[in-house]
Short mmCIF file of C-alpha atoms and ligand atoms in Angstrom, two decimals:
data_model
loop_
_atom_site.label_atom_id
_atom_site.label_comp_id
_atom_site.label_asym_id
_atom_site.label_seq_id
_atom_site.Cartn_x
_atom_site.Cartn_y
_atom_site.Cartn_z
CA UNK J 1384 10.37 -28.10 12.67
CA UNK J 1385 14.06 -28.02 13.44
CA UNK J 1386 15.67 -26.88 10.24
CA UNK J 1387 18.12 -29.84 9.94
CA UNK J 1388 15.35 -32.53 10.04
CA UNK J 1389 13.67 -30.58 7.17
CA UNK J 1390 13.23 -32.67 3.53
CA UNK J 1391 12.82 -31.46 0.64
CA UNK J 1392 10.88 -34.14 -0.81
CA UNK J 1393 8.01 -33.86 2.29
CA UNK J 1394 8.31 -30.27 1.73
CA UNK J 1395 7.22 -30.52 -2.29
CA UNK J 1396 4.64 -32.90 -1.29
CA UNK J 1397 2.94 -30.77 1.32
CA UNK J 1398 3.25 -27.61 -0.70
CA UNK J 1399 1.58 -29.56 -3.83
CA UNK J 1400 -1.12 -30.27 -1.58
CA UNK J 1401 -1.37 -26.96 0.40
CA UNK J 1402 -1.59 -25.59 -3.01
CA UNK J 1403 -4.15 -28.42 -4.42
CA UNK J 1404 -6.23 -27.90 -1.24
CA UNK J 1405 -6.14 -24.25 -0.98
CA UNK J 1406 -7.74 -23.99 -4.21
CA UNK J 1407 -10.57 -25.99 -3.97
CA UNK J 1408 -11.17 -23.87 -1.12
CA UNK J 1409 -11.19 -20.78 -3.22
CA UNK J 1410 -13.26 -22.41 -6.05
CA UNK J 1411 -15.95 -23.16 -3.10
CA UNK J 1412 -15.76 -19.28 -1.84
CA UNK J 1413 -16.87 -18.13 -5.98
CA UNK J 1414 -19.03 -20.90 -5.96
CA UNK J 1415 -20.95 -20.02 -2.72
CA UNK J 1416 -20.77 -16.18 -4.54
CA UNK J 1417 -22.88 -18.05 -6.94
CA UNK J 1418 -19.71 -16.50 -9.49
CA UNK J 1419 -16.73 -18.23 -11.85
CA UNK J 1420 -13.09 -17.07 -10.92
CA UNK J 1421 -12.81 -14.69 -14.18
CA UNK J 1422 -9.92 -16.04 -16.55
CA UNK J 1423 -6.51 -13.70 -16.29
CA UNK J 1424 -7.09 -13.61 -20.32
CA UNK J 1425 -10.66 -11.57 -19.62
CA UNK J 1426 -11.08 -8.05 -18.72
CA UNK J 1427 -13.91 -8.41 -16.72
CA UNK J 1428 -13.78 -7.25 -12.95
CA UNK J 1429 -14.69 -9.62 -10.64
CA UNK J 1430 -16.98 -9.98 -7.58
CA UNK J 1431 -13.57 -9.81 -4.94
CA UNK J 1432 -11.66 -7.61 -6.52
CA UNK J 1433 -11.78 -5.07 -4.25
CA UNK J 1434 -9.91 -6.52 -0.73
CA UNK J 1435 -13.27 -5.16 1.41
CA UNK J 1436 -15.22 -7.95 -0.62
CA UNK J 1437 -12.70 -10.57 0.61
CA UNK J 1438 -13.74 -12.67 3.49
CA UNK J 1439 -11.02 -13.41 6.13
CA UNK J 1440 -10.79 -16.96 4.36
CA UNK J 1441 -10.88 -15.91 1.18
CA UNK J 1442 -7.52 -13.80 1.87
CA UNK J 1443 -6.24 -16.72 4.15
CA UNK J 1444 -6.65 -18.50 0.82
CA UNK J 1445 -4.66 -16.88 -1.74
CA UNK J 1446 -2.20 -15.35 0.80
CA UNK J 1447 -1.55 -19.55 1.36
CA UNK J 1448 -1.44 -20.03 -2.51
CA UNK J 1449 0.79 -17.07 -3.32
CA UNK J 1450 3.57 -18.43 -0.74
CA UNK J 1451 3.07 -22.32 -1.45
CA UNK J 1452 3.54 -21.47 -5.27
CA UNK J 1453 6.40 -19.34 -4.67
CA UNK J 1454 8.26 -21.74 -2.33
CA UNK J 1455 7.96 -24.74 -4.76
CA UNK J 1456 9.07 -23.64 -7.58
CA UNK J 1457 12.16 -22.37 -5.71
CA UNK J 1458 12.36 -25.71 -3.97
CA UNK J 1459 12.48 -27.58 -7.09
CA UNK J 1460 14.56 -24.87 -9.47
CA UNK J 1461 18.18 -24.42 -9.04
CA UNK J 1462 19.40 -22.14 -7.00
CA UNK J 1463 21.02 -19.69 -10.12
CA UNK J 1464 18.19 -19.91 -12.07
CA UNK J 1465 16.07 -18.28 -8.96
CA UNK J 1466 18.60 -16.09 -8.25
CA UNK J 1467 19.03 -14.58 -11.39
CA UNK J 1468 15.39 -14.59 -12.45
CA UNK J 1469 15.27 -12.64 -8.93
CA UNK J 1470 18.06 -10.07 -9.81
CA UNK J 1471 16.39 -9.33 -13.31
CA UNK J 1472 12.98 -7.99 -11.99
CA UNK J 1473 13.83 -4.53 -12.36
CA UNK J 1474 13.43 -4.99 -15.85
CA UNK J 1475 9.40 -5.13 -15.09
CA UNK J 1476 9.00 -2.10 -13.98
CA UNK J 1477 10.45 -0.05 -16.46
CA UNK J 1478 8.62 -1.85 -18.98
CA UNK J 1479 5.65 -1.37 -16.81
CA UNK J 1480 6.37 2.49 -16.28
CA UNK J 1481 7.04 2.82 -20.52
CA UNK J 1482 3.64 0.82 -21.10
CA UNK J 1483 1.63 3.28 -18.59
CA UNK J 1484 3.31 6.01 -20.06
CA UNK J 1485 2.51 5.27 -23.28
CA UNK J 1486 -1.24 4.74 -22.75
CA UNK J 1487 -1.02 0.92 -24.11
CA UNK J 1488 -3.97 -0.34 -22.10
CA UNK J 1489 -6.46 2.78 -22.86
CA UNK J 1490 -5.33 2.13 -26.49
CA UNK J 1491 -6.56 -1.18 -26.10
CA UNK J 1492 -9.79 -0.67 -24.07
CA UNK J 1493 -12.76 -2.52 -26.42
CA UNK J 1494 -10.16 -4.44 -28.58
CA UNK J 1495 -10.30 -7.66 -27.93
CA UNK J 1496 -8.79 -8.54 -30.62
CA UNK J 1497 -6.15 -6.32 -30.06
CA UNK J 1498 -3.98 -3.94 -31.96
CA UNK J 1499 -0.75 -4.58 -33.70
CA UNK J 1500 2.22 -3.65 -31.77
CA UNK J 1501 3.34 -0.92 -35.21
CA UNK J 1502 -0.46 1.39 -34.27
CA UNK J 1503 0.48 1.08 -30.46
CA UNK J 1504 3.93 2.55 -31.11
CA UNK J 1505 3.05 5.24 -33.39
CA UNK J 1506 -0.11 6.45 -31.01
CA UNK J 1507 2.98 6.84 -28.48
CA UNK J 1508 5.55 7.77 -30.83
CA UNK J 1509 7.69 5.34 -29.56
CA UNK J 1510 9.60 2.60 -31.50
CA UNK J 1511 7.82 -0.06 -32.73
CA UNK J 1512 10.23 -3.17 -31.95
CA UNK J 1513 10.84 -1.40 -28.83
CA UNK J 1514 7.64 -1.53 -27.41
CA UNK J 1515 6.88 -4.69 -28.98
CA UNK J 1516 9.65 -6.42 -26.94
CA UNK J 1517 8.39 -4.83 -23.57
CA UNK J 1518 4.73 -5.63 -24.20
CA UNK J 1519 5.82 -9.25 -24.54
CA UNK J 1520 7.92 -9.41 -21.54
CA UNK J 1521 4.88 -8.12 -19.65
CA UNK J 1522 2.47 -10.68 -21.43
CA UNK J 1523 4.91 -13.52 -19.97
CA UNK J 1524 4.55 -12.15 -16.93
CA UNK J 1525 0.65 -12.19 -17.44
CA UNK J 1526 0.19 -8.69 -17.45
CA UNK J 1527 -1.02 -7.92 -21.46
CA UNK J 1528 -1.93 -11.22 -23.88
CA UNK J 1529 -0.11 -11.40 -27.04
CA UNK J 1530 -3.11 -12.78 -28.75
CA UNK J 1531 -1.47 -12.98 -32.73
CA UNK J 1532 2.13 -12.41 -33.64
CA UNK J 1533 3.10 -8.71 -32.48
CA UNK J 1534 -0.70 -7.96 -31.71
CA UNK J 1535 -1.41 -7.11 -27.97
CA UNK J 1536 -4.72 -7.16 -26.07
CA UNK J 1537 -5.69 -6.45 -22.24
CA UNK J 1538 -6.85 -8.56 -19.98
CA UNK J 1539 -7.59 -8.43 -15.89
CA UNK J 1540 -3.87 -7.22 -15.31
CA UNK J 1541 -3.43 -4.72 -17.82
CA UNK J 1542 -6.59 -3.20 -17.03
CA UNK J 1543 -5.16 -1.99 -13.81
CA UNK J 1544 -3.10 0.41 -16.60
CA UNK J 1545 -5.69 2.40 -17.47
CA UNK J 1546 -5.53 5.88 -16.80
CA UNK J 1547 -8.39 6.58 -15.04
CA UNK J 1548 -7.91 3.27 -13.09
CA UNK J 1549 -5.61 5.09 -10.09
CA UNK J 1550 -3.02 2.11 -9.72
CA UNK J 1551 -2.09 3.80 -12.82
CA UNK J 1552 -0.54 6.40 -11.33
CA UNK J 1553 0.56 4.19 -8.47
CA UNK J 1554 2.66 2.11 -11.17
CA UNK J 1555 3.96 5.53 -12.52
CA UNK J 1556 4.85 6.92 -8.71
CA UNK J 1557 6.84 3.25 -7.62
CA UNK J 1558 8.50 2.73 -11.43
CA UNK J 1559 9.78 6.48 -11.66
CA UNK J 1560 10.72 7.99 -8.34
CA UNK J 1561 11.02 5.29 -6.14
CA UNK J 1562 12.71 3.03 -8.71
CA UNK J 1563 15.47 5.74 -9.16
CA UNK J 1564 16.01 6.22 -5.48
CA UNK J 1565 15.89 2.38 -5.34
CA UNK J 1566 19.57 2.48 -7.96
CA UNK J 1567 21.09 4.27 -5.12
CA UNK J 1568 20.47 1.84 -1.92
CA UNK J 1569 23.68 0.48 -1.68
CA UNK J 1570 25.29 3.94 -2.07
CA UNK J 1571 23.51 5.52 0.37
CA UNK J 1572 24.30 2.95 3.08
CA UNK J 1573 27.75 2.90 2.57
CA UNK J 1574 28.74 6.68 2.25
CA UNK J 1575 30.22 7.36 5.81
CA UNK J 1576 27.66 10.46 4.98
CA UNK J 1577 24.52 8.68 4.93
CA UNK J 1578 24.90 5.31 6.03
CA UNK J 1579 24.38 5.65 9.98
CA UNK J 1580 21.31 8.70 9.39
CA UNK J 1581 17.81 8.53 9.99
CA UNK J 1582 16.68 11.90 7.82
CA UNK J 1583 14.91 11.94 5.26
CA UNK J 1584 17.80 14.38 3.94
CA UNK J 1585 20.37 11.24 4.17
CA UNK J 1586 18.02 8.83 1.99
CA UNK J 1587 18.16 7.38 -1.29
CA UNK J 1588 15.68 9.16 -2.87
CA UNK J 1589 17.44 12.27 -2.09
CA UNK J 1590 20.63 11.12 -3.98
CA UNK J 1591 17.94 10.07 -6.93
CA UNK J 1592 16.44 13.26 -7.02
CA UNK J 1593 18.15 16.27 -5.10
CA UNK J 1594 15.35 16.96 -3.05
CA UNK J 1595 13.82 14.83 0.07
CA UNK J 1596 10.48 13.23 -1.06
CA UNK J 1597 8.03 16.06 0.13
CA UNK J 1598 10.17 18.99 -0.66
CA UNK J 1599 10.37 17.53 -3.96
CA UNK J 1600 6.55 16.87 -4.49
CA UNK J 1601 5.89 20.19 -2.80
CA UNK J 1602 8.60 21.63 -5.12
CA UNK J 1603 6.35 24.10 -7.76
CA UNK J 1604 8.05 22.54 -10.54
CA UNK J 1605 7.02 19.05 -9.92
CA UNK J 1606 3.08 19.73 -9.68
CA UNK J 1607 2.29 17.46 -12.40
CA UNK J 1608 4.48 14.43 -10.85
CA UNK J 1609 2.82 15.60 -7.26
CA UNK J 1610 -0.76 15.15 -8.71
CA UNK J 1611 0.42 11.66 -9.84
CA UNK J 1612 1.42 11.15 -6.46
CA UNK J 1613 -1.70 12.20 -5.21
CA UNK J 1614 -3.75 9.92 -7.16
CA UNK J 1615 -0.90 7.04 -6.16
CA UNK J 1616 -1.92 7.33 -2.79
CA UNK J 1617 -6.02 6.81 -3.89
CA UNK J 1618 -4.64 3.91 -5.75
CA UNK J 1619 -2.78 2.44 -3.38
CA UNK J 1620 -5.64 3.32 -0.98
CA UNK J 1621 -7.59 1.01 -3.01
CA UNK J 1622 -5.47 -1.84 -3.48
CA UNK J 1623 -4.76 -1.97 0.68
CA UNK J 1624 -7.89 -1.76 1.37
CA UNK J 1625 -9.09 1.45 2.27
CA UNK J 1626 -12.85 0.80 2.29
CA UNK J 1627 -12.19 -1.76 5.39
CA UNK J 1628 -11.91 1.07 7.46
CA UNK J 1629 -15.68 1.62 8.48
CA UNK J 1630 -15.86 -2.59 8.65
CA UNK J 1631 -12.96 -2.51 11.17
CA UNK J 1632 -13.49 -1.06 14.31
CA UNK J 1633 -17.07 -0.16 16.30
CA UNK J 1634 -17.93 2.79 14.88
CA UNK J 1635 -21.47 2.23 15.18
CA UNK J 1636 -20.82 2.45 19.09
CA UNK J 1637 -19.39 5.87 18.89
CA UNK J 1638 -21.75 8.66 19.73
CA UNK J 1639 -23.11 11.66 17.15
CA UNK J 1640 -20.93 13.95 16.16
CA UNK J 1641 -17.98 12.40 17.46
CA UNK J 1642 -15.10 14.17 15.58
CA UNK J 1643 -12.20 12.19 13.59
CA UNK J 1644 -9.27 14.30 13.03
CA UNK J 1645 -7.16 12.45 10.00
CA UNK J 1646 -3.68 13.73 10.54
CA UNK J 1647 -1.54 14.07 7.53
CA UNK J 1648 -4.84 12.81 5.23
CA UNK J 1649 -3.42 13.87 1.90
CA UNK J 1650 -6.61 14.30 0.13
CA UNK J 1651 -8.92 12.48 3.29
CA UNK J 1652 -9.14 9.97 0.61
CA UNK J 1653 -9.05 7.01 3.49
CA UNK J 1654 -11.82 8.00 5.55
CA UNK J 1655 -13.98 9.03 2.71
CA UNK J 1656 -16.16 5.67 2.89
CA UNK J 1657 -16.27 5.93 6.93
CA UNK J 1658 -18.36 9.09 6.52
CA UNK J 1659 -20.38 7.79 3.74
CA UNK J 1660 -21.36 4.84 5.99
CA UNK J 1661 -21.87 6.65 9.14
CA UNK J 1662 -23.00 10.50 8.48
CA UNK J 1663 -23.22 11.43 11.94
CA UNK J 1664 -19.15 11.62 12.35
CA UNK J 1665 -17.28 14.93 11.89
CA UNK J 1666 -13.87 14.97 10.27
CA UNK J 1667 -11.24 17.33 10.20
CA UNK J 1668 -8.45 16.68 7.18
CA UNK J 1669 -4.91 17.91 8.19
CA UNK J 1670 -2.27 18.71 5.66
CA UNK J 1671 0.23 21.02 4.49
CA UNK J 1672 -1.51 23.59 3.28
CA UNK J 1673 -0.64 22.60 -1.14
CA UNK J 1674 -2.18 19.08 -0.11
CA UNK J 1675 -5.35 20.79 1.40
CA UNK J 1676 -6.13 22.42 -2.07
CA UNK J 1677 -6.15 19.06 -3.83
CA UNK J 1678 -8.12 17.63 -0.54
CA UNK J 1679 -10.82 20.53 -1.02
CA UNK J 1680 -11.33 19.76 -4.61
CA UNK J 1681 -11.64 16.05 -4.49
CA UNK J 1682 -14.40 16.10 -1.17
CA UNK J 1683 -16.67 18.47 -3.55
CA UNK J 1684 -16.96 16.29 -6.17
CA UNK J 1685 -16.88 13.21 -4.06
CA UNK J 1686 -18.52 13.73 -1.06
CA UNK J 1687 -20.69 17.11 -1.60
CA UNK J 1688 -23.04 16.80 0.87
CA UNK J 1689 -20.32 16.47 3.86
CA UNK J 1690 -18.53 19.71 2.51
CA UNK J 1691 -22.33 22.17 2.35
CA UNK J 1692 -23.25 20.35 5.98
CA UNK J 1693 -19.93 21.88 7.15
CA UNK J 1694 -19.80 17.74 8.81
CA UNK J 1695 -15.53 17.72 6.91
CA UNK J 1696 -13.45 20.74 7.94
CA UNK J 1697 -9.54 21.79 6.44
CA UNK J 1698 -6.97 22.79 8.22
CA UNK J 1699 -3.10 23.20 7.61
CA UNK J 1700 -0.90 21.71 9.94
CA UNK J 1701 3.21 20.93 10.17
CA UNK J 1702 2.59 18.40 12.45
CA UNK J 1703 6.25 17.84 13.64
CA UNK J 1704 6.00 21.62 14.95
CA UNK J 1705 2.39 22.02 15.78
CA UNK J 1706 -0.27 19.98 17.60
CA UNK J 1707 -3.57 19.59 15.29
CA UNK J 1708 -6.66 20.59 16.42
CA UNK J 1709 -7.70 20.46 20.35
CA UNK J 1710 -10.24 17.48 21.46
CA UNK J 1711 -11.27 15.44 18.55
CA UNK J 1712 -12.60 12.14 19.61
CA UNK J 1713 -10.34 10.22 17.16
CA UNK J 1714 -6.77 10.96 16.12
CA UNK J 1715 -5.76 9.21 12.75
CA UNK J 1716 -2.99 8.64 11.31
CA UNK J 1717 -2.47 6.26 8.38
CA UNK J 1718 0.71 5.89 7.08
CA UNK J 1719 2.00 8.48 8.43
CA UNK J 1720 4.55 7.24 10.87
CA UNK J 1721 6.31 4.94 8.59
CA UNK J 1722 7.41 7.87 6.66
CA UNK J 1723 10.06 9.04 9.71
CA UNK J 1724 13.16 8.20 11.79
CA UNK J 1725 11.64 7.10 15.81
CA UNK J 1726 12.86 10.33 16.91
CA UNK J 1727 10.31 12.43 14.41
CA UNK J 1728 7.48 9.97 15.02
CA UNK J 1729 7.58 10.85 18.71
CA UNK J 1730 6.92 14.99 17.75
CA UNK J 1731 4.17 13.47 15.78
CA UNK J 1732 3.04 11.89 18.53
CA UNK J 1733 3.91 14.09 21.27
CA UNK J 1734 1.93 16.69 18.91
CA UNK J 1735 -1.16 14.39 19.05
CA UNK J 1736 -0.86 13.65 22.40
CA UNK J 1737 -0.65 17.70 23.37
CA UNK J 1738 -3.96 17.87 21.37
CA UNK J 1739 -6.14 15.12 23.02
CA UNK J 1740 -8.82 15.28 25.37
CA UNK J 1741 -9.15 12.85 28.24
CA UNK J 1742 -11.18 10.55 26.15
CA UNK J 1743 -9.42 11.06 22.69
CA UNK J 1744 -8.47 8.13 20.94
CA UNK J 1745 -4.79 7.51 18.93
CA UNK J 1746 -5.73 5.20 16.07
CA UNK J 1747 -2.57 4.38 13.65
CA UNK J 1748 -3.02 2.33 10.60
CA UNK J 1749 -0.04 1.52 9.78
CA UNK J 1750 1.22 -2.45 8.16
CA UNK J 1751 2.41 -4.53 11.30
CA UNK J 1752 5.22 -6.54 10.53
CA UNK J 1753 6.36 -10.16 11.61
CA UNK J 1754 9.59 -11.74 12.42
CA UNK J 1755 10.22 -14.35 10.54
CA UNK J 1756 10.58 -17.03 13.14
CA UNK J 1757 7.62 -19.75 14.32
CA UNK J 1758 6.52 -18.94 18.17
CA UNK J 1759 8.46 -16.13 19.79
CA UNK J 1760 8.17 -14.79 22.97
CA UNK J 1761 6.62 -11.83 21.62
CA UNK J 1762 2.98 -13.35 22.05
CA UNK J 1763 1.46 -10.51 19.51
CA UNK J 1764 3.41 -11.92 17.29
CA UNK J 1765 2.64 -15.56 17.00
CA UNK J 1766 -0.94 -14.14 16.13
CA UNK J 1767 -1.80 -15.36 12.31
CA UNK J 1768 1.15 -17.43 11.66
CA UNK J 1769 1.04 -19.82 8.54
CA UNK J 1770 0.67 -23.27 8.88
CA UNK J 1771 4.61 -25.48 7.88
CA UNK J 1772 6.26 -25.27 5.72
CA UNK J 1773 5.60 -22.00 4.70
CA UNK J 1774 7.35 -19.27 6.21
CA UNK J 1775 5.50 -18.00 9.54
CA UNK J 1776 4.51 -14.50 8.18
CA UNK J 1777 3.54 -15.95 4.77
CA UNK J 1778 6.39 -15.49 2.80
CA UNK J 1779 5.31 -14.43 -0.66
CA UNK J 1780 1.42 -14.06 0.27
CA UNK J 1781 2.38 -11.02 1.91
CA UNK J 1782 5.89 -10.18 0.54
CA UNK J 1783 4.44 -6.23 0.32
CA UNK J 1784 4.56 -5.61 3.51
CA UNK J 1785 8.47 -5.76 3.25
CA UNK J 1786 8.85 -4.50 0.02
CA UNK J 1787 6.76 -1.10 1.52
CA UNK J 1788 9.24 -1.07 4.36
CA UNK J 1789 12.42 -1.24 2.12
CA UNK J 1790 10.36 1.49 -0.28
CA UNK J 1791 10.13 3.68 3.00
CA UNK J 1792 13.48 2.95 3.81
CA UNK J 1793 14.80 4.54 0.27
CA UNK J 1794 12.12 7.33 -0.42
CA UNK J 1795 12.29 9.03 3.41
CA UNK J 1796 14.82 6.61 5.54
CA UNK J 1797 11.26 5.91 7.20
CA UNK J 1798 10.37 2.27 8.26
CA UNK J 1799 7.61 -0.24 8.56
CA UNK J 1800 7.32 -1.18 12.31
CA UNK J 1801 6.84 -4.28 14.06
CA UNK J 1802 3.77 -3.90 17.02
CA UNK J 1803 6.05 -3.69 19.52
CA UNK J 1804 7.73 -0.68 17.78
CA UNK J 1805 4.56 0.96 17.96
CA UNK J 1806 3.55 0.47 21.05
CA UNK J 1807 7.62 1.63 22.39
CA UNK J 1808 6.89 4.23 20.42
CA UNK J 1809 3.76 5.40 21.77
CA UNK J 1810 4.09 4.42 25.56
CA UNK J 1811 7.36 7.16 25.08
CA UNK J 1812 4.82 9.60 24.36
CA UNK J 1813 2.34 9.29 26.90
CA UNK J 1814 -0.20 6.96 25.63
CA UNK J 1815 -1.37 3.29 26.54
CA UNK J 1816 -2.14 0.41 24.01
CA UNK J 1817 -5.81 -0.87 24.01
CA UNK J 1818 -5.79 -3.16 21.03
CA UNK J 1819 -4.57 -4.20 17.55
CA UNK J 1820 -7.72 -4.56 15.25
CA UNK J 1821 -7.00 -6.62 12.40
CA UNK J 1822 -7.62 -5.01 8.90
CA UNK J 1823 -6.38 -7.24 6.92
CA UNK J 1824 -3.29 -6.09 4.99
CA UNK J 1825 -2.70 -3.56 7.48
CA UNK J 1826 -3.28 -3.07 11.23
CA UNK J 1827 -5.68 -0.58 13.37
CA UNK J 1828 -3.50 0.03 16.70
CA UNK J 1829 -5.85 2.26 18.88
CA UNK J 1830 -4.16 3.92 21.89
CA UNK J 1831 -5.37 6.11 24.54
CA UNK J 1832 -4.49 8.48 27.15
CA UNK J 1833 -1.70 6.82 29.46
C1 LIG Q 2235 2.28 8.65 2.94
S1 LIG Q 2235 1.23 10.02 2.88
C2 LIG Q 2235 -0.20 9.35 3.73
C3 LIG Q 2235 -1.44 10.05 3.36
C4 LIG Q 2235 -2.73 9.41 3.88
N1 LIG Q 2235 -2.78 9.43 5.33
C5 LIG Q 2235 -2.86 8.00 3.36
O1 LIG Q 2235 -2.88 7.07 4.15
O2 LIG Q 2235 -2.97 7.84 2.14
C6 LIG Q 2235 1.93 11.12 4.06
C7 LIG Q 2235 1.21 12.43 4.18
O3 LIG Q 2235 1.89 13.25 5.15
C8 LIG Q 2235 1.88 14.59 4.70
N2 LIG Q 2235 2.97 15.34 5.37
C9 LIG Q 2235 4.30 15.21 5.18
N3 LIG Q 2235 4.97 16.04 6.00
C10 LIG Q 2235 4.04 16.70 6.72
C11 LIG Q 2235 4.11 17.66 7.76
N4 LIG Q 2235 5.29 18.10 8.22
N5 LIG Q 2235 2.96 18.12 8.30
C12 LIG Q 2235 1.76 17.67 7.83
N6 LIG Q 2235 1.62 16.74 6.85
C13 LIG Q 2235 2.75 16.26 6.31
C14 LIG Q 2235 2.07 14.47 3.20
O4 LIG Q 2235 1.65 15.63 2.52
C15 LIG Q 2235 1.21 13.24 2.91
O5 LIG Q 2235 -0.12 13.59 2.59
#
């Protein structure tokens, strides 16, 4: 719809009913489940929690709801008030980082009745008003229920705070170091020094901190901020869907023993349900060698029989000097690329590529982002489009996607990429696109030999 034949009052209307239809659609998904959405006041988990469990129209769904909700209510609010509710989020997560820190929600595990804000401050030696006032901005914003005066409980949100829950420690890694890079943005792109530079050396982060992002984790005296890290990236695993990985492409097609090499892996952490599900693939987890210690540890506790079977292999790599190893069946690299300028992505590659066999396969798993503008020529593109009047790459419903690529952009000057980035970047370095398989939050772009 041409933008100046746009009304606001048709747009309210069909929002109020996008949003009206949308969730009778959801309350028929639970109800075919045989299940009740659980209320945001319980702390119950519940049966599509995890995005694996979500059917394709189940996330349709709330991806529709999230962006019809959004774009009313800044339809119908004035413009300041959006603007500087908007400006004021960075209040959240420093209250968020404080109540992680503090251990509020572990403190609160069995208490549904909750605790009074004075125990909860003293556990954490913190001050009691203090902590009072940041549990209750939280609670507004749904996360924490203020169920008397000054007494706080958890419910579905706050359970995510829990220590042993890992979006824990993704919370602590996005409210502490990225935050802080995050204060320097606008510095960083206007110093003559940094503004116009693509390393990782030039970036935000860097002016946070003093260090780029992996010197700093690798850095000995940040090993307790580096295992945080760690367990970020099984957190944030979790949340984007990491167990869609053996749902998402044909693996039952591929033949015994066919090895998967995951390049840069961390701990292997993403394709640890792929070789649950299907025992007859071979990994090989590729790291700097500090990572690979951390890796070790976490396959023999969660995945001991792969480690005695010798079926998951170790081995240190620098992979912008060094190829990994020769003639694995699958290459895979997941999140990897967004982490660097194009002109270190194509070593990566060029690495891989030097590495492959004739019939290796290049898989990237990477987020594939949208322009923002209904039908364009690039015909990839116009794949999964909303329906009017939201915005064509669903606004809000999947607003992450950006925020990751302006989080890349300050940690490591690295970027999220549109599909035709990828494949540019790939058909550089000698390989040929085969398909984009859809996985949901993120894409599967597989490649082979060109
Ligand atoms: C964003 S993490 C992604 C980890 C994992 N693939 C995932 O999806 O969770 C990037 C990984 O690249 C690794 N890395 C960074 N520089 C590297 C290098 N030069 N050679 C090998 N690995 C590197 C980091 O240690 C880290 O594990």
């Amino acid at each position: 719809m041409p933008v100046a034949s746009r009304n606001g009052n048709t747009e309210v209307i069909a929002l109020a009913n996008l949003i009206s239809n949308t969730a009778q659609e959801i309350l028929s998904e639970y109800s075919k489940a045989g299940q009740d959405i659980p209320s945001l006041d319980s702390t119950d988990s519940g049966p599509f929690d995890a995005p694996e469990k979500i059917s394709v129209g189940l996330a349709k769904a709330i991806r529709t709801i999230e962006a019809a909700c959004a774009q009313l209510a800044f339809t119908v609010a004035s413009p300041g008030h959006v603007m500087a509710n908007k400006v004021l989020e960075h209040e959240e997560p420093a209250c968020m980082l404080v109540a992680v820190n503090a251990k509020v929600a572990d403190h609160l595990l069995d208490k549904p009745e909750g605790l009074h804000v004075a125990e909860l401050a003293e556990k954490a030696n913190l001050d009691a008003d203090k902590l009072g006032r940041i549990l209750r901005l939280l609670a507004t914003k749904h996360c924490f229920r203020e169920v008397k005066p000054n007494v706080f409980a958890n419910n579905r949100l706050s359970m995510q705070m829990v220590s042993t829950n890992t979006v824990s420690s993704y919370i602590g890694h996005i409210a502490d170091e990225s935050v802080k890079g995050g204060s320097y943005l606008n510095e960083t792109l206007t110093d003559p020094k940094t503004a116009f530079s693509t390393s990782a050396e030039d970036s935000a982060f860097r002016r946070a901190h003093g260090a780029s992002l992996f010197e700093f984790y690798n850095s000995p005296a940040n090993s307790e901020i580096n295992d945080r890290f760690a367990q970020a990236l099984v957190g944030w695993g979790n949340v984007t869907g990491r167990a869609m990985l053996p749902r998402i492409y044909a693996w039952e097609n591929v033949s015994e023993n066919a090895t998967l090499c995951d390049v840069g892996g961390n701990k292997g952490h993403m394709i640890l349900d792929l070789m649950k599900k299907y025992p007859k693939l071979k990994a090989v987890i590729q790291d700097l060698p500090t990572v690979l210690k951390q890796a070790k540890e976490y396959w023999a506790k969660e995945n001991p029989q792969a480690v005695e079977k010798q079926r998951v292999e170790f081995v240190p790599i620098d992979f912008l000097k060094e190829p990994p190893v020769p003639n694995c069946d699958f290459y895979y690299l997941r999140h990897i690329l967004h982490d660097w300028p194009t002109s270190d992505c194509q070593k990566i590659l060029t690495n891989v590529r030097k590495a492959m066999g004739p019939n290796s396969r290049l898989l990237i798993h990477e987020f594939v982002l949208q322009h923002i503008v209904r039908n364009t020529s690039e015909g990839a593109e116009t794949v999964n489009q909303a329906p009017e009047p939201l915005l064509p790459n669903y606004g809000m419903g999947r607003v992450r996607l950006y925020k990751q690529d302006i989080n890349m952009m300050l940690l490591c000057n690295g970027k999220e990429r549109t599909l035709q980035e990828f494949i540019e970047i790939a058909e550089q370095t000698g390989f040929k696109f085969e398909k984009l398989w859809d996985s949901g939050e993120a894409g599967l772009i597989e490649f082979t030999i060109a």
